[in-house]
mmCIF file of C-alpha atoms in Angstrom:
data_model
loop_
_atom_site.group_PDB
_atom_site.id
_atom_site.type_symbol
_atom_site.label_atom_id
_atom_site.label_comp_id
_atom_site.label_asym_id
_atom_site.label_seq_id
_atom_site.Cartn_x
_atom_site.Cartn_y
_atom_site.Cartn_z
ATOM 1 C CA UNK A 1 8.745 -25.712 -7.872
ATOM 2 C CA UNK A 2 8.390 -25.286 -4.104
ATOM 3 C CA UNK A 3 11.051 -22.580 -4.364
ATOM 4 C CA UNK A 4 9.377 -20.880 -6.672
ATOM 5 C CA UNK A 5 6.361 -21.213 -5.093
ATOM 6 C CA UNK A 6 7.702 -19.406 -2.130
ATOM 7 C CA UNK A 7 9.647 -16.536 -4.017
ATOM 8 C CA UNK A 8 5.481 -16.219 -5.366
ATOM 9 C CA UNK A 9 4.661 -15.917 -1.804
ATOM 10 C CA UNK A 10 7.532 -13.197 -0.766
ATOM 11 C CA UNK A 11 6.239 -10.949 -3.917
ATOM 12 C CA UNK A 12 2.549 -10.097 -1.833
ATOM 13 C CA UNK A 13 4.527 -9.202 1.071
ATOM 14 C CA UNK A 14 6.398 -6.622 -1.560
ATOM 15 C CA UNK A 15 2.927 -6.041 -3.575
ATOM 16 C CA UNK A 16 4.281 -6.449 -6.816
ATOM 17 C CA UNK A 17 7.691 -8.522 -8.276
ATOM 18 C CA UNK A 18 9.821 -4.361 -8.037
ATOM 19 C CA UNK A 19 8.912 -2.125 -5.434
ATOM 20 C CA UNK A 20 10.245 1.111 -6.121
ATOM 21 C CA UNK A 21 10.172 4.136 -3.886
ATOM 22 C CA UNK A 22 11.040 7.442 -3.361
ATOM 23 C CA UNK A 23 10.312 10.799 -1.510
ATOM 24 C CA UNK A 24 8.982 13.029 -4.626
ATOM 25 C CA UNK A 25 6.600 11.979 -7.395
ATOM 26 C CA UNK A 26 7.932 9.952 -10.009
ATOM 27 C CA UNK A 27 8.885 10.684 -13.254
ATOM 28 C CA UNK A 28 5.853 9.648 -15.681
ATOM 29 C CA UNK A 29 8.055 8.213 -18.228
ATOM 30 C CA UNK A 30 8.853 5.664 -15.523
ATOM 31 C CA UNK A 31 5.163 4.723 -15.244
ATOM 32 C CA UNK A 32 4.669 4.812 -19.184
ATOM 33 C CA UNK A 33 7.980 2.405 -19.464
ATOM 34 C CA UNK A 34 6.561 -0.380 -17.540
ATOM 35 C CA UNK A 35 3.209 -0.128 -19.915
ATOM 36 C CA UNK A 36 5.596 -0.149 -23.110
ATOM 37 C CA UNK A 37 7.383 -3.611 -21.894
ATOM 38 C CA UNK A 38 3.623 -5.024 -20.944
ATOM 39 C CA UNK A 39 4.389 -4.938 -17.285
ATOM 40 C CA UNK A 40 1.289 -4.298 -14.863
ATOM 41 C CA UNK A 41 2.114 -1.276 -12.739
ATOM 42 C CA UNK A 42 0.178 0.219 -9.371
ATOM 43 C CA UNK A 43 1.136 3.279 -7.768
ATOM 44 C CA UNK A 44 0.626 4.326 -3.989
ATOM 45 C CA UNK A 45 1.115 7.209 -1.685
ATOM 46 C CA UNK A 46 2.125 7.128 2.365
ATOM 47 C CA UNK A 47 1.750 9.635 5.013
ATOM 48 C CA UNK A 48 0.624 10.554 7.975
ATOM 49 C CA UNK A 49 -2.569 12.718 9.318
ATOM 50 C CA UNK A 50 -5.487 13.684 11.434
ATOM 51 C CA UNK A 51 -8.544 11.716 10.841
ATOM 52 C CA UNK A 52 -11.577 12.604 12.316
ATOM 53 C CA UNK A 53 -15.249 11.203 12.720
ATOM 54 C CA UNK A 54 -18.024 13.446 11.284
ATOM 55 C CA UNK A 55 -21.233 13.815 13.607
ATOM 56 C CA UNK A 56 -24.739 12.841 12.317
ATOM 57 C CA UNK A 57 -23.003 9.792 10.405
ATOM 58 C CA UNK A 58 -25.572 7.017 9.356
ATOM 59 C CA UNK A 59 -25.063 3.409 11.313
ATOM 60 C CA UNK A 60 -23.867 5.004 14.491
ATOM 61 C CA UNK A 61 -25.103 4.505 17.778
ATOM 62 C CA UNK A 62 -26.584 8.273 19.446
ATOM 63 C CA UNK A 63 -23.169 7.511 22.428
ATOM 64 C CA UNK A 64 -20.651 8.016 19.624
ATOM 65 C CA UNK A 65 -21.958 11.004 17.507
ATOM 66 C CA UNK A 66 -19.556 13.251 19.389
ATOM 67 C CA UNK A 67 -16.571 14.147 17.099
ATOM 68 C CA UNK A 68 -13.137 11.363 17.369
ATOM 69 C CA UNK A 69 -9.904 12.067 15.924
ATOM 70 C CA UNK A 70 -7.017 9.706 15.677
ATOM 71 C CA UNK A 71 -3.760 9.931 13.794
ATOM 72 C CA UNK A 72 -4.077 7.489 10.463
ATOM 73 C CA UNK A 73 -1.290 6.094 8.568
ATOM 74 C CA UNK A 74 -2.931 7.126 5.504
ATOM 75 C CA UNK A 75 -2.251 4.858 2.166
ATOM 76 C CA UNK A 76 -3.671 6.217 -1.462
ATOM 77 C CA UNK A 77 -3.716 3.692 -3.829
ATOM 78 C CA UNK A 78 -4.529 3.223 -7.502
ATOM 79 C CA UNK A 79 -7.118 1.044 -8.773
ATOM 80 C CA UNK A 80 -4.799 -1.518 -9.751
ATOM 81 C CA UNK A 81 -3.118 -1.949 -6.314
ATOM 82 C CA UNK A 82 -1.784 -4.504 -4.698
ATOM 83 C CA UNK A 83 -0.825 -6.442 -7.896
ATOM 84 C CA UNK A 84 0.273 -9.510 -6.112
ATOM 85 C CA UNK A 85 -1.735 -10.553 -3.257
ATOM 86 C CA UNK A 86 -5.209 -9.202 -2.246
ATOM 87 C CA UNK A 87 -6.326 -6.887 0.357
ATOM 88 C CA UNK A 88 -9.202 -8.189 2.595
ATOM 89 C CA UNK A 89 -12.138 -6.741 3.980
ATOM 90 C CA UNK A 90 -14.991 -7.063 6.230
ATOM 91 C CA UNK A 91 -18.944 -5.266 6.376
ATOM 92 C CA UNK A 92 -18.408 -4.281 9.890
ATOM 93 C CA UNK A 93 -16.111 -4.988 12.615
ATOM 94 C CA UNK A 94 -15.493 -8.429 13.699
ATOM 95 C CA UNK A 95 -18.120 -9.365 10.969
ATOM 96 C CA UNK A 96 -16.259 -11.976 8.408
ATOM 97 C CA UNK A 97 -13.673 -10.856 5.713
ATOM 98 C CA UNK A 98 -13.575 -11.711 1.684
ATOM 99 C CA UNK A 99 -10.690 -10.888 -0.417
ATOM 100 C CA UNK A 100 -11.570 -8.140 -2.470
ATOM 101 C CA UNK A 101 -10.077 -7.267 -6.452
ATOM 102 C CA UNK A 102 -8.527 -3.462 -5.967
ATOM 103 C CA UNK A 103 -8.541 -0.348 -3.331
ATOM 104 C CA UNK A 104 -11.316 1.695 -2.487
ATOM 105 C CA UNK A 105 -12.760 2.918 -5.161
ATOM 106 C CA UNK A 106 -12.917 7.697 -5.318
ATOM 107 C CA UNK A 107 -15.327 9.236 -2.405
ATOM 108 C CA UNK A 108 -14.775 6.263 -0.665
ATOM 109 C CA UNK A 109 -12.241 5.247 2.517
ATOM 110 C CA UNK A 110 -11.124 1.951 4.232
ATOM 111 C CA UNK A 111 -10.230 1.965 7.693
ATOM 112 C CA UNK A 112 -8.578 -0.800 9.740
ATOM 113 C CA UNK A 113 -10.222 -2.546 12.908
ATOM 114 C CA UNK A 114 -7.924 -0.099 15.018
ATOM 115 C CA UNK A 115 -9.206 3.207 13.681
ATOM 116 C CA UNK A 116 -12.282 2.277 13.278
ATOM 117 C CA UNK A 117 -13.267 1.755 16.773
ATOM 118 C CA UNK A 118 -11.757 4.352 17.583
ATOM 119 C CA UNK A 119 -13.426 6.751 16.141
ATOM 120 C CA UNK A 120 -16.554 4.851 16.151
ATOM 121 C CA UNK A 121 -16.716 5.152 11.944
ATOM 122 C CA UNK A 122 -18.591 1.699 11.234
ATOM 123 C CA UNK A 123 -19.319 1.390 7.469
ATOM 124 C CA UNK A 124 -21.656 3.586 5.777
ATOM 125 C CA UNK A 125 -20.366 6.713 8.450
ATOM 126 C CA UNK A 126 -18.073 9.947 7.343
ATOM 127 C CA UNK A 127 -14.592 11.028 8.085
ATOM 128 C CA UNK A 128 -13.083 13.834 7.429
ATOM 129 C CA UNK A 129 -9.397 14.201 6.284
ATOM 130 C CA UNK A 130 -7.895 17.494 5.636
ATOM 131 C CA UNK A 131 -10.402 19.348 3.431
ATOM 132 C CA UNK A 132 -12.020 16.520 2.048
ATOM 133 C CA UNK A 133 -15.635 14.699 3.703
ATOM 134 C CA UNK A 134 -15.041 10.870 2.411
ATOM 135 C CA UNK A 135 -17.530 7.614 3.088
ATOM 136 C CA UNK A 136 -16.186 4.755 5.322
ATOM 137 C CA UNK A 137 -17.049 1.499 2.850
ATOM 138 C CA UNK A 138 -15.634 -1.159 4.415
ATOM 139 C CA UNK A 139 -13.259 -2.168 7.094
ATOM 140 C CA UNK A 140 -9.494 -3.203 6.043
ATOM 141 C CA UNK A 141 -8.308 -6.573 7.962
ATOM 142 C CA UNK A 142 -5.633 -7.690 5.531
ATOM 143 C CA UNK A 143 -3.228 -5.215 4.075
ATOM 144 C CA UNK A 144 -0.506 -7.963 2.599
ATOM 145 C CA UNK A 145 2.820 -5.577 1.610
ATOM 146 C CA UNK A 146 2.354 -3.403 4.819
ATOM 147 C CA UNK A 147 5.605 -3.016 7.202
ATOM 148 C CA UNK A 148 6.919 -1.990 9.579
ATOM 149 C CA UNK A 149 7.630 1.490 9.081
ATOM 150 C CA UNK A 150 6.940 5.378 10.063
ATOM 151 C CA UNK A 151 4.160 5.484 8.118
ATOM 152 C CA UNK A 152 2.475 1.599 9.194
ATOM 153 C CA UNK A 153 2.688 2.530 12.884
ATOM 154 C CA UNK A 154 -0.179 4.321 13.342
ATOM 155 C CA UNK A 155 -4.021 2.885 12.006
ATOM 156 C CA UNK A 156 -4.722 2.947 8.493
ATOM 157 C CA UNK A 157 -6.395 4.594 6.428
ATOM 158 C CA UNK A 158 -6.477 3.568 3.109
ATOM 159 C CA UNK A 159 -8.083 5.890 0.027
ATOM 160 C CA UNK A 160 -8.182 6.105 -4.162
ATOM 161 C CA UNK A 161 -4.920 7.997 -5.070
ATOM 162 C CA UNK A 162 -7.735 10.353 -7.302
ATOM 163 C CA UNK A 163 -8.963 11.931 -4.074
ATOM 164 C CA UNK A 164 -5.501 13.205 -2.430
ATOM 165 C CA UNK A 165 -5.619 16.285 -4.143
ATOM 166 C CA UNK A 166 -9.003 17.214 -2.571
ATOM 167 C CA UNK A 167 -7.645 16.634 0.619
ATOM 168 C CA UNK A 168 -5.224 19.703 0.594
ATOM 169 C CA UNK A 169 -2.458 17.928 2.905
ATOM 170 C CA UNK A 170 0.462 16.987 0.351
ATOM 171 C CA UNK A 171 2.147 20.589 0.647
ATOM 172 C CA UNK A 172 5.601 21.243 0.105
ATOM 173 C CA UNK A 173 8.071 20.235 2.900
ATOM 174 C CA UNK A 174 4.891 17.275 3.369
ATOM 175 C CA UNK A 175 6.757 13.830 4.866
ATOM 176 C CA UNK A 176 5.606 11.890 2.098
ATOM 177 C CA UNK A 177 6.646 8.387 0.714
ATOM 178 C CA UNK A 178 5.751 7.464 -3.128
ATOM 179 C CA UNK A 179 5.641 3.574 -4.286
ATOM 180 C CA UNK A 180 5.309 2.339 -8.108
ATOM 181 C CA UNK A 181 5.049 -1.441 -8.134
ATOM 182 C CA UNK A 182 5.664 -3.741 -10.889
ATOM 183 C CA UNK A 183 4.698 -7.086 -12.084
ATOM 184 C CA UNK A 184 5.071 -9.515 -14.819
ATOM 185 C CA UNK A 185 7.095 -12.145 -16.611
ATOM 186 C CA UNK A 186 10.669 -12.087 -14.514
ATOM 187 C CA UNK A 187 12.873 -11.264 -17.302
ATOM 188 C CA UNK A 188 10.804 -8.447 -18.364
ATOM 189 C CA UNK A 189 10.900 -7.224 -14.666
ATOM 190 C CA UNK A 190 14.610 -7.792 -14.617
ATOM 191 C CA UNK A 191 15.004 -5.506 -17.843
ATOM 192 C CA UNK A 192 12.914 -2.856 -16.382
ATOM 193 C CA UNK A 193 14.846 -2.769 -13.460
ATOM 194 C CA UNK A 194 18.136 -2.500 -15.412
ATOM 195 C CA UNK A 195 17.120 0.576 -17.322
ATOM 196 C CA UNK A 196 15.210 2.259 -14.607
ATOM 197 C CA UNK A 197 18.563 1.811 -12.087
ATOM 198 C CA UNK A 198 20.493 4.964 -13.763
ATOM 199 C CA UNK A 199 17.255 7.139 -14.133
ATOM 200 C CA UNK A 200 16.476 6.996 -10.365
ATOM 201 C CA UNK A 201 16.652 11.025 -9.010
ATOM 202 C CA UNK A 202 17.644 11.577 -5.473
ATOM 203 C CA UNK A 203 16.017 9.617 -2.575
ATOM 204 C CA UNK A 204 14.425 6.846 -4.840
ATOM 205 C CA UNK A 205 15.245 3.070 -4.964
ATOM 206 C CA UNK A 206 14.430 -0.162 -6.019
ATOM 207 C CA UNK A 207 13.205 -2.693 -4.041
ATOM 208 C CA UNK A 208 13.492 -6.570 -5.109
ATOM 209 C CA UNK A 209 13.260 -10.018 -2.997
ATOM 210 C CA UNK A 210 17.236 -9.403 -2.802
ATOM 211 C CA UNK A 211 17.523 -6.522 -0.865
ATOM 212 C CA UNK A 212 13.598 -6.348 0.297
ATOM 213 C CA UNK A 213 12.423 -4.904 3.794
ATOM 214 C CA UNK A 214 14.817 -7.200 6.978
ATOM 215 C CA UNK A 215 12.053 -8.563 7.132
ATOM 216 C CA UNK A 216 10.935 -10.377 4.384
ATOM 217 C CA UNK A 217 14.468 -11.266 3.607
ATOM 218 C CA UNK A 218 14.174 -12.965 7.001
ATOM 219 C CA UNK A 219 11.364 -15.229 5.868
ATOM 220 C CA UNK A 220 12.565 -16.104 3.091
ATOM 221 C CA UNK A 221 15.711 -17.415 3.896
ATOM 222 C CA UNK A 222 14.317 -19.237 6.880
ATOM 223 C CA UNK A 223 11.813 -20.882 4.520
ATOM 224 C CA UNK A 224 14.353 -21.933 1.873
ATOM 225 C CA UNK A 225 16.538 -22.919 4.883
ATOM 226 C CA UNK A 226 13.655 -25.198 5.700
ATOM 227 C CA UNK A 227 13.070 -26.509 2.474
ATOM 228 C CA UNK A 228 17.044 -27.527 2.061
ATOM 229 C CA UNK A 229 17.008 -29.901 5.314
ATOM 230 C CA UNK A 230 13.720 -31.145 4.052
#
């Protein structure tokens, strides 16, 4: 049970029980599979960009009206997202957090404690990103599949997958990184992943607790390590 307990735990830091990603969109019928075996499924898209502070914003003091910009990790997510674990947020900076049910919901923006001092965006202010004006609602302190990658090095930004579009910055030739998570009973997951292996295009993968991010893997086997000489 303890095992099992802590394969639970590894899942958050993967955000579902299958990761999968890729650098172009995904296929829909891979999307419409998962719904056909009764498997949950969350999508999410990573890159990089300018974010900048809009002046005039309400709840900010007359010193920091002058425009900010900062380069976000920006994260779109669907509503559904994360589907194991929970994301965390706060009213205001270093004001107490509360787990919260889903992303930001369209219009509206999530920025972590390093972004948003430093572009002075407290809740209830504007940012602007690419073409697209969006409210700041809240900011992110717990984030639980993020990693260590290209895209988590710089603050995030995190956004409803509905308003990329409107933001104009997903071109072609765009460094991009899509995710479609997964999550359910294991041998329905396990099926999934068997017939979504040979439909896979170029430059997408699965990711599972057996060959997840260094790591996680890491962690893992250090706790079940632990829980053998126990």
């Amino acid at each position: 049970r303890v095992r099992q307990g802590l394969a639970r735990e590894a899942h958050q830091l993967l955000g579902g029980d299958l990761l999968m990603v890729g650098d172009q969109p995904w296929k829909p019928e891979l999307a419409a599979e998962m719904q056909r075996r009764g498997l949950a499924a969350a999508q999410s898209i990573n890159f990089v960009s300018m974010a900048q502070s809009v002046n005039g914003a309400a709840n900010v003091a007359p010193a920091d009206t002058a425009q900010k910009s900062l380069l976000a990790g920006v994260k779109a997510v669907s509503g559904s997202y994360p589907l194991r674990g929970k994301l965390r947020t706060a009213p205001q900076l270093n004001a107490p957090d509360a787990a919260v049910a889903g992303g930001p919901p369209p219009g509206e923006v999530w920025l972590d404690e390093r972004l948003t001092a430093a572009l002075s965006a407290a809740p209830g202010s504007r940012v602007k990103l690419g073409n697209a004006e969006l409210r700041v609602g809240a900011v992110l302190t717990l984030e639980p599949d993020r990693g260590a990658n290209f895209f988590n090095i710089a603050p995030r930004l995190m956004m409803n997958l509905d308003d990329v579009p409107a933001t104009g910055l997903i071109q072609t030739g765009s460094r991009v990184t899509y995710q479609l998570f997964a999550a359910g009973e294991r041998e329905a997951v396990d099926a999934y992943e068997v017939w979504a292996r040979p439909r896979l295009a170029r430059g997408q993968r699965i990711e599972n607790l057996d060959n997840a991010r260094p790591e996680i893997r890491a962690s893992l086997d250090r706790a079940q390590r632990f829980l053998g000489l126990t």
